[in-house]
mmCIF file of C-alpha atoms in Angstrom:
data_model
loop_
_atom_site.group_PDB
_atom_site.id
_atom_site.type_symbol
_atom_site.label_atom_id
_atom_site.label_comp_id
_atom_site.label_asym_id
_atom_site.label_seq_id
_atom_site.Cartn_x
_atom_site.Cartn_y
_atom_site.Cartn_z
ATOM 1 C CA TYR A 1 -0.038 -0.050 -0.100
ATOM 2 C CA SER A 2 1.338 3.299 -1.141
ATOM 3 C CA CYS A 3 2.142 5.940 1.543
ATOM 4 C CA SER A 4 -0.262 8.918 2.230
ATOM 5 C CA GLN A 5 0.421 11.523 -0.501
ATOM 6 C CA ASP A 6 -1.318 12.158 -3.589
ATOM 7 C CA ASN A 7 -0.250 9.507 -5.734
ATOM 8 C CA ASP A 8 -2.007 10.288 -9.420
ATOM 9 C CA ASP A 9 0.321 7.621 -11.496
ATOM 10 C CA SER A 10 -0.955 4.499 -9.554
ATOM 11 C CA ILE A 11 -2.965 2.363 -12.391
ATOM 12 C CA LYS A 12 -5.803 0.613 -10.585
ATOM 13 C CA PHE A 13 -8.070 -1.971 -11.991
ATOM 14 C CA ILE A 14 -11.816 -2.727 -10.391
ATOM 15 C CA LYS A 15 -12.278 -5.789 -8.745
ATOM 16 C CA LYS A 16 -15.977 -5.308 -7.829
ATOM 17 C CA ILE A 17 -18.794 -2.689 -7.151
ATOM 18 C CA VAL A 18 -21.591 -2.769 -5.335
ATOM 19 C CA GLU A 19 -24.887 -0.926 -6.094
ATOM 20 C CA THR A 20 -27.427 -0.300 -3.437
ATOM 21 C CA SER A 21 -30.705 1.415 -4.836
ATOM 22 C CA GLY A 22 -33.047 3.491 -3.393
ATOM 23 C CA ASP A 23 -35.076 0.626 -1.536
ATOM 24 C CA GLY A 24 -32.393 -0.912 -0.128
ATOM 25 C CA THR A 25 -31.215 -3.888 -2.307
ATOM 26 C CA SER A 26 -27.666 -4.197 -3.514
ATOM 27 C CA GLU A 27 -26.280 -5.935 -6.326
ATOM 28 C CA THR A 28 -22.437 -7.044 -6.597
ATOM 29 C CA THR A 29 -20.657 -7.119 -10.160
ATOM 30 C CA LEU A 30 -17.033 -8.877 -10.522
ATOM 31 C CA TYR A 31 -14.531 -7.880 -12.884
ATOM 32 C CA THR A 32 -11.900 -10.630 -13.977
ATOM 33 C CA TYR A 33 -8.620 -9.567 -15.645
ATOM 34 C CA ASN A 34 -5.563 -11.215 -17.686
ATOM 35 C CA GLY A 35 -3.038 -8.344 -17.058
ATOM 36 C CA ASP A 36 -4.539 -5.506 -18.215
ATOM 37 C CA GLU A 37 -7.363 -7.040 -20.512
ATOM 38 C CA ILE A 38 -10.763 -7.301 -19.482
ATOM 39 C CA VAL A 39 -11.690 -11.112 -19.240
ATOM 40 C CA ARG A 40 -15.443 -11.069 -17.743
ATOM 41 C CA ILE A 41 -17.866 -8.244 -15.989
ATOM 42 C CA ASP A 42 -20.425 -10.473 -13.984
ATOM 43 C CA GLY A 43 -23.319 -9.208 -12.293
ATOM 44 C CA ALA A 44 -26.593 -10.259 -10.816
ATOM 45 C CA LYS A 45 -28.551 -9.395 -14.171
ATOM 46 C CA LYS A 46 -26.026 -10.395 -16.802
ATOM 47 C CA ARG A 47 -22.403 -11.563 -17.317
ATOM 48 C CA THR A 48 -20.360 -10.453 -20.362
ATOM 49 C CA ASP A 49 -16.835 -12.264 -21.732
ATOM 50 C CA PHE A 50 -14.407 -10.356 -23.561
ATOM 51 C CA THR A 51 -12.405 -12.068 -26.758
ATOM 52 C CA TYR A 52 -8.897 -10.140 -27.912
ATOM 53 C CA THR A 53 -6.693 -9.598 -30.662
ATOM 54 C CA ASP A 54 -3.841 -7.701 -30.726
ATOM 55 C CA GLY A 55 -4.744 -5.666 -27.494
ATOM 56 C CA LEU A 56 -8.217 -4.761 -29.135
ATOM 57 C CA ILE A 57 -11.666 -6.089 -28.196
ATOM 58 C CA ASN A 58 -13.046 -7.877 -31.118
ATOM 59 C CA LYS A 59 -16.025 -9.756 -29.092
ATOM 60 C CA THR A 60 -18.785 -9.673 -26.279
ATOM 61 C CA VAL A 61 -21.018 -12.104 -25.646
ATOM 62 C CA THR A 62 -23.662 -11.057 -22.641
ATOM 63 C CA LEU A 63 -25.809 -13.357 -21.365
ATOM 64 C CA ASN A 64 -29.022 -12.001 -19.615
ATOM 65 C CA LYS A 65 -29.230 -13.940 -16.586
ATOM 66 C CA VAL A 66 -33.180 -13.642 -16.809
ATOM 67 C CA SER A 67 -34.280 -14.428 -19.791
ATOM 68 C CA GLN A 68 -30.930 -16.865 -20.715
ATOM 69 C CA LEU A 69 -30.643 -15.203 -23.938
ATOM 70 C CA LEU A 70 -27.178 -14.795 -25.152
ATOM 71 C CA GLU A 71 -25.981 -11.605 -27.628
ATOM 72 C CA THR A 72 -22.656 -11.736 -29.274
ATOM 73 C CA ILE A 73 -21.023 -8.335 -30.516
ATOM 74 C CA GLU A 74 -18.636 -7.876 -32.831
ATOM 75 C CA TYR A 75 -16.335 -5.003 -33.580
ATOM 76 C CA SER A 76 -14.059 -4.233 -36.439
ATOM 77 C CA TYR A 77 -11.066 -1.958 -36.639
ATOM 78 C CA LEU A 78 -9.263 0.086 -38.970
ATOM 79 C CA GLU A 79 -5.699 0.782 -38.287
ATOM 80 C CA GLY A 80 -6.736 0.360 -34.449
ATOM 81 C CA LYS A 81 -9.847 3.217 -34.788
ATOM 82 C CA LEU A 82 -13.306 1.278 -34.351
ATOM 83 C CA VAL A 83 -15.289 1.189 -37.711
ATOM 84 C CA GLU A 84 -17.882 -1.042 -37.234
ATOM 85 C CA VAL A 85 -19.954 -2.965 -34.326
ATOM 86 C CA GLU A 86 -22.521 -5.582 -35.072
ATOM 87 C CA SER A 87 -24.997 -7.117 -32.607
ATOM 88 C CA LEU A 88 -25.691 -10.462 -34.442
ATOM 89 C CA GLY A 89 -28.851 -10.764 -35.571
ATOM 90 C CA ASN A 90 -29.730 -7.529 -34.317
ATOM 91 C CA TYR A 91 -27.938 -3.999 -35.371
ATOM 92 C CA ARG A 92 -24.999 -2.644 -36.891
ATOM 93 C CA ILE A 93 -23.292 0.872 -36.089
ATOM 94 C CA ASN A 94 -20.646 1.882 -38.390
ATOM 95 C CA TYR A 95 -18.538 4.526 -37.244
ATOM 96 C CA ILE A 96 -16.112 7.402 -39.379
ATOM 97 C CA HIS A 97 -13.258 8.966 -37.772
ATOM 98 C CA ASN A 98 -13.448 12.705 -38.907
ATOM 99 C CA SER A 99 -10.064 14.817 -39.000
ATOM 100 C CA ASP A 100 -11.566 17.327 -36.427
ATOM 101 C CA ARG A 101 -11.710 14.488 -34.013
ATOM 102 C CA THR A 102 -15.287 14.083 -34.032
ATOM 103 C CA VAL A 103 -16.953 10.849 -35.269
ATOM 104 C CA SER A 104 -20.292 10.070 -37.312
ATOM 105 C CA TYR A 105 -22.114 7.217 -36.883
ATOM 106 C CA GLU A 106 -24.853 5.218 -38.172
ATOM 107 C CA LYS A 107 -26.953 2.539 -36.972
ATOM 108 C CA PHE A 108 -28.821 0.066 -38.666
ATOM 109 C CA THR A 109 -31.710 -1.813 -36.957
ATOM 110 C CA ILE A 110 -31.523 -5.856 -38.761
ATOM 111 C CA ALA A 111 -35.242 -6.805 -39.458
ATOM 112 C CA SER A 112 -36.237 -10.720 -39.405
ATOM 113 C CA THR A 113 -36.090 -10.787 -43.309
ATOM 114 C CA ASN A 114 -32.641 -9.616 -42.998
ATOM 115 C CA GLN A 115 -33.558 -5.875 -44.172
ATOM 116 C CA GLN A 116 -31.466 -3.294 -42.483
ATOM 117 C CA VAL A 117 -33.591 -0.248 -41.063
ATOM 118 C CA LYS A 118 -31.564 3.140 -40.580
ATOM 119 C CA GLU A 119 -32.462 3.834 -36.773
ATOM 120 C CA PHE A 120 -30.243 7.456 -36.543
ATOM 121 C CA HIS A 121 -27.321 9.107 -37.297
ATOM 122 C CA GLY A 122 -24.960 11.180 -35.256
ATOM 123 C CA THR A 123 -21.841 12.793 -33.789
ATOM 124 C CA LEU A 124 -19.600 12.360 -31.224
ATOM 125 C CA TYR A 125 -17.617 15.322 -29.765
ATOM 126 C CA PHE A 126 -14.410 14.255 -27.829
ATOM 127 C CA GLU A 127 -12.260 16.810 -25.763
ATOM 128 C CA ASN A 128 -9.599 15.627 -23.220
ATOM 129 C CA GLU A 129 -9.590 12.139 -23.895
ATOM 130 C CA ASN A 130 -13.543 12.665 -22.971
ATOM 131 C CA LEU A 131 -16.767 11.559 -24.925
ATOM 132 C CA PHE A 132 -18.572 15.161 -23.784
ATOM 133 C CA LYS A 133 -21.220 15.243 -26.512
ATOM 134 C CA ASP A 134 -23.484 12.891 -28.721
ATOM 135 C CA GLU A 135 -26.055 14.301 -31.054
ATOM 136 C CA ARG A 136 -28.177 12.203 -33.159
ATOM 137 C CA ILE A 137 -31.382 13.058 -35.954
ATOM 138 C CA LEU A 138 -33.599 9.714 -35.899
ATOM 139 C CA ASP A 139 -34.180 8.338 -39.688
ATOM 140 C CA ASN A 140 -37.098 6.237 -38.810
ATOM 141 C CA THR A 141 -39.622 8.614 -37.848
ATOM 142 C CA ALA A 142 -42.588 9.557 -40.032
ATOM 143 C CA VAL A 143 -42.866 12.123 -42.398
ATOM 144 C CA GLY A 144 -42.769 15.673 -41.753
ATOM 145 C CA THR A 145 -41.221 14.753 -38.313
ATOM 146 C CA LEU A 146 -37.664 15.548 -37.394
ATOM 147 C CA THR A 147 -37.012 14.180 -34.101
ATOM 148 C CA LYS A 148 -33.282 15.492 -32.698
ATOM 149 C CA TYR A 149 -31.477 13.514 -29.531
ATOM 150 C CA SER A 150 -28.465 15.097 -27.901
ATOM 151 C CA ILE A 151 -26.815 13.529 -24.380
ATOM 152 C CA SER A 152 -24.032 16.054 -23.066
ATOM 153 C CA PHE A 153 -21.522 15.100 -20.110
ATOM 154 C CA ASP A 154 -19.478 17.154 -17.427
ATOM 155 C CA TYR A 155 -16.659 15.304 -15.869
ATOM 156 C CA ASP A 156 -14.403 15.078 -12.552
ATOM 157 C CA THR A 157 -10.286 15.580 -13.039
ATOM 158 C CA LYS A 158 -9.709 12.070 -11.405
ATOM 159 C CA HIS A 159 -9.823 8.772 -12.641
ATOM 160 C CA ASN A 160 -12.209 6.679 -14.325
ATOM 161 C CA PRO A 161 -10.979 3.183 -13.447
ATOM 162 C CA LEU A 162 -12.155 1.892 -16.667
ATOM 163 C CA TYR A 163 -10.074 3.651 -18.584
ATOM 164 C CA ASN A 164 -7.055 1.321 -17.749
ATOM 165 C CA ILE A 165 -8.386 -1.457 -19.140
ATOM 166 C CA SER A 166 -6.726 -2.674 -22.431
ATOM 167 C CA GLY A 167 -8.786 -1.361 -25.810
ATOM 168 C CA TYR A 168 -12.190 -0.435 -23.760
ATOM 169 C CA LYS A 169 -11.798 3.099 -24.624
ATOM 170 C CA LYS A 170 -11.974 2.188 -28.195
ATOM 171 C CA LEU A 171 -15.145 0.998 -27.534
ATOM 172 C CA LEU A 172 -17.719 4.078 -28.833
ATOM 173 C CA ASN A 173 -20.902 2.136 -28.051
ATOM 174 C CA TYR A 174 -20.187 2.526 -24.321
ATOM 175 C CA ASN A 175 -20.877 6.288 -23.593
ATOM 176 C CA GLU A 176 -19.662 8.090 -21.021
ATOM 177 C CA GLU A 177 -17.686 4.570 -19.577
ATOM 178 C CA ILE A 178 -15.096 4.887 -22.283
ATOM 179 C CA SER A 179 -13.636 8.823 -20.847
ATOM 180 C CA SER A 180 -10.693 9.510 -18.400
ATOM 181 C CA ASN A 181 -12.745 11.023 -15.976
ATOM 182 C CA ASN A 182 -16.024 10.495 -14.272
ATOM 183 C CA SER A 183 -19.327 11.977 -15.431
ATOM 184 C CA LEU A 184 -20.508 14.524 -12.836
ATOM 185 C CA MET A 185 -23.449 15.591 -14.779
ATOM 186 C CA SER A 186 -25.517 14.196 -18.404
ATOM 187 C CA THR A 187 -27.955 16.196 -20.168
ATOM 188 C CA VAL A 188 -30.165 14.360 -22.491
ATOM 189 C CA ILE A 189 -32.493 16.723 -24.541
ATOM 190 C CA THR A 190 -35.180 15.606 -26.944
ATOM 191 C CA SER A 191 -36.919 17.913 -29.809
ATOM 192 C CA VAL A 192 -39.751 16.294 -31.894
ATOM 193 C CA SER A 193 -40.470 19.098 -34.918
ATOM 194 C CA LYS A 194 -43.550 18.808 -37.134
ATOM 195 C CA ASP A 195 -45.341 21.794 -38.995
ATOM 196 C CA ASP A 196 -43.364 24.211 -37.697
ATOM 197 C CA GLN A 197 -43.865 23.469 -34.068
ATOM 198 C CA THR A 198 -40.936 21.966 -31.663
ATOM 199 C CA THR A 199 -42.051 19.998 -28.417
ATOM 200 C CA SER A 200 -38.286 19.486 -26.170
ATOM 201 C CA SER A 201 -38.010 18.011 -22.735
ATOM 202 C CA ALA A 202 -34.410 17.511 -20.813
ATOM 203 C CA ASN A 203 -33.292 15.012 -18.269
ATOM 204 C CA PHE A 204 -30.913 15.583 -16.118
ATOM 205 C CA TYR A 205 -28.682 12.650 -14.509
ATOM 206 C CA THR A 206 -25.922 13.509 -11.526
ATOM 207 C CA ASN A 207 -23.234 11.642 -10.061
ATOM 208 C CA SER A 208 -21.345 12.616 -7.065
ATOM 209 C CA PHE A 209 -18.467 11.188 -5.710
ATOM 210 C CA LYS A 210 -15.820 10.078 -3.132
ATOM 211 C CA TYR A 211 -12.202 9.481 -4.024
ATOM 212 C CA ASP A 212 -9.193 7.423 -2.603
ATOM 213 C CA LEU A 213 -5.969 8.938 -2.125
ATOM 214 C CA ASP A 214 -4.901 8.082 -5.474
ATOM 215 C CA ASN A 215 -7.953 9.747 -6.733
ATOM 216 C CA TYR A 216 -9.538 7.046 -8.009
ATOM 217 C CA PRO A 217 -13.711 6.845 -7.446
ATOM 218 C CA ILE A 218 -14.849 4.935 -4.071
ATOM 219 C CA GLU A 219 -18.013 5.751 -4.208
ATOM 220 C CA ARG A 220 -20.940 7.485 -6.653
ATOM 221 C CA VAL A 221 -24.195 8.423 -5.712
ATOM 222 C CA SER A 222 -26.495 8.743 -8.613
ATOM 223 C CA GLU A 223 -30.105 10.668 -9.138
ATOM 224 C CA ASN A 224 -31.513 11.362 -11.817
ATOM 225 C CA THR A 225 -33.928 14.116 -12.066
ATOM 226 C CA VAL A 226 -36.976 14.163 -15.018
ATOM 227 C CA ALA A 227 -37.405 18.093 -15.168
ATOM 228 C CA THR A 228 -40.849 17.790 -15.845
ATOM 229 C CA ASN A 229 -42.522 16.784 -12.326
ATOM 230 C CA GLY A 230 -38.872 16.624 -10.209
ATOM 231 C CA ASN A 231 -39.117 12.519 -9.277
ATOM 232 C CA GLY A 232 -35.889 10.701 -9.964
ATOM 233 C CA SER A 233 -34.161 7.564 -9.157
ATOM 234 C CA TYR A 234 -31.515 6.980 -6.614
ATOM 235 C CA LEU A 235 -28.650 4.504 -6.769
ATOM 236 C CA LYS A 236 -25.047 4.601 -4.755
ATOM 237 C CA THR A 237 -22.260 2.706 -5.903
ATOM 238 C CA GLU A 238 -19.315 0.980 -4.288
ATOM 239 C CA TYR A 239 -15.706 0.720 -5.668
ATOM 240 C CA PHE A 240 -13.289 -1.920 -4.757
ATOM 241 C CA TYR A 241 -9.684 -2.031 -6.485
#
């Protein structure tokens, strides 16, 4: 164990998290590694196994423990950058890495007849190794209707332990989990425009953290507030290394 001074260079990996909801029920999730590669994340409701090729995650298999259904997701890369995510039989996401460091994407749903339906397209924005905004436009909507969705993140300056996992930061479909810092607040804005009328709604999700001496989170309290009625949910997460 390091002495009591702040040590910002240490690399830690989550071994276990315990999540306790507002009603007092708790769930434990265990993390298994091979060196700095994640092998398995095993929770109460689902278990995900990870497969690597050349330091990059190329496949995840998730078992839903409630339904016993398996979902296989394959990841394809070009020059070390993620270009396609395919959930076999379910959906496909294509990514284009732009010169201004944004990432454009399109998501297609795979219908039962193997036809692909374009669900939405959007852009990911990054700053200081953090995903700070995801903007998308829904494509599978009624004629004459424009539906926009955006989620933006505000961060602390401390370590996100998931960022230490080899290849994890490449998984663009994992949202703020791939950022180098921890999200303190996320803001979700949805707007629907039709016939020159636009209706918008906003939801806010806040996280407050406690940290150890190495600036890693040891506790997170998450609350979400729906702007309309002020009601929300509460979740406490404890981190063990």
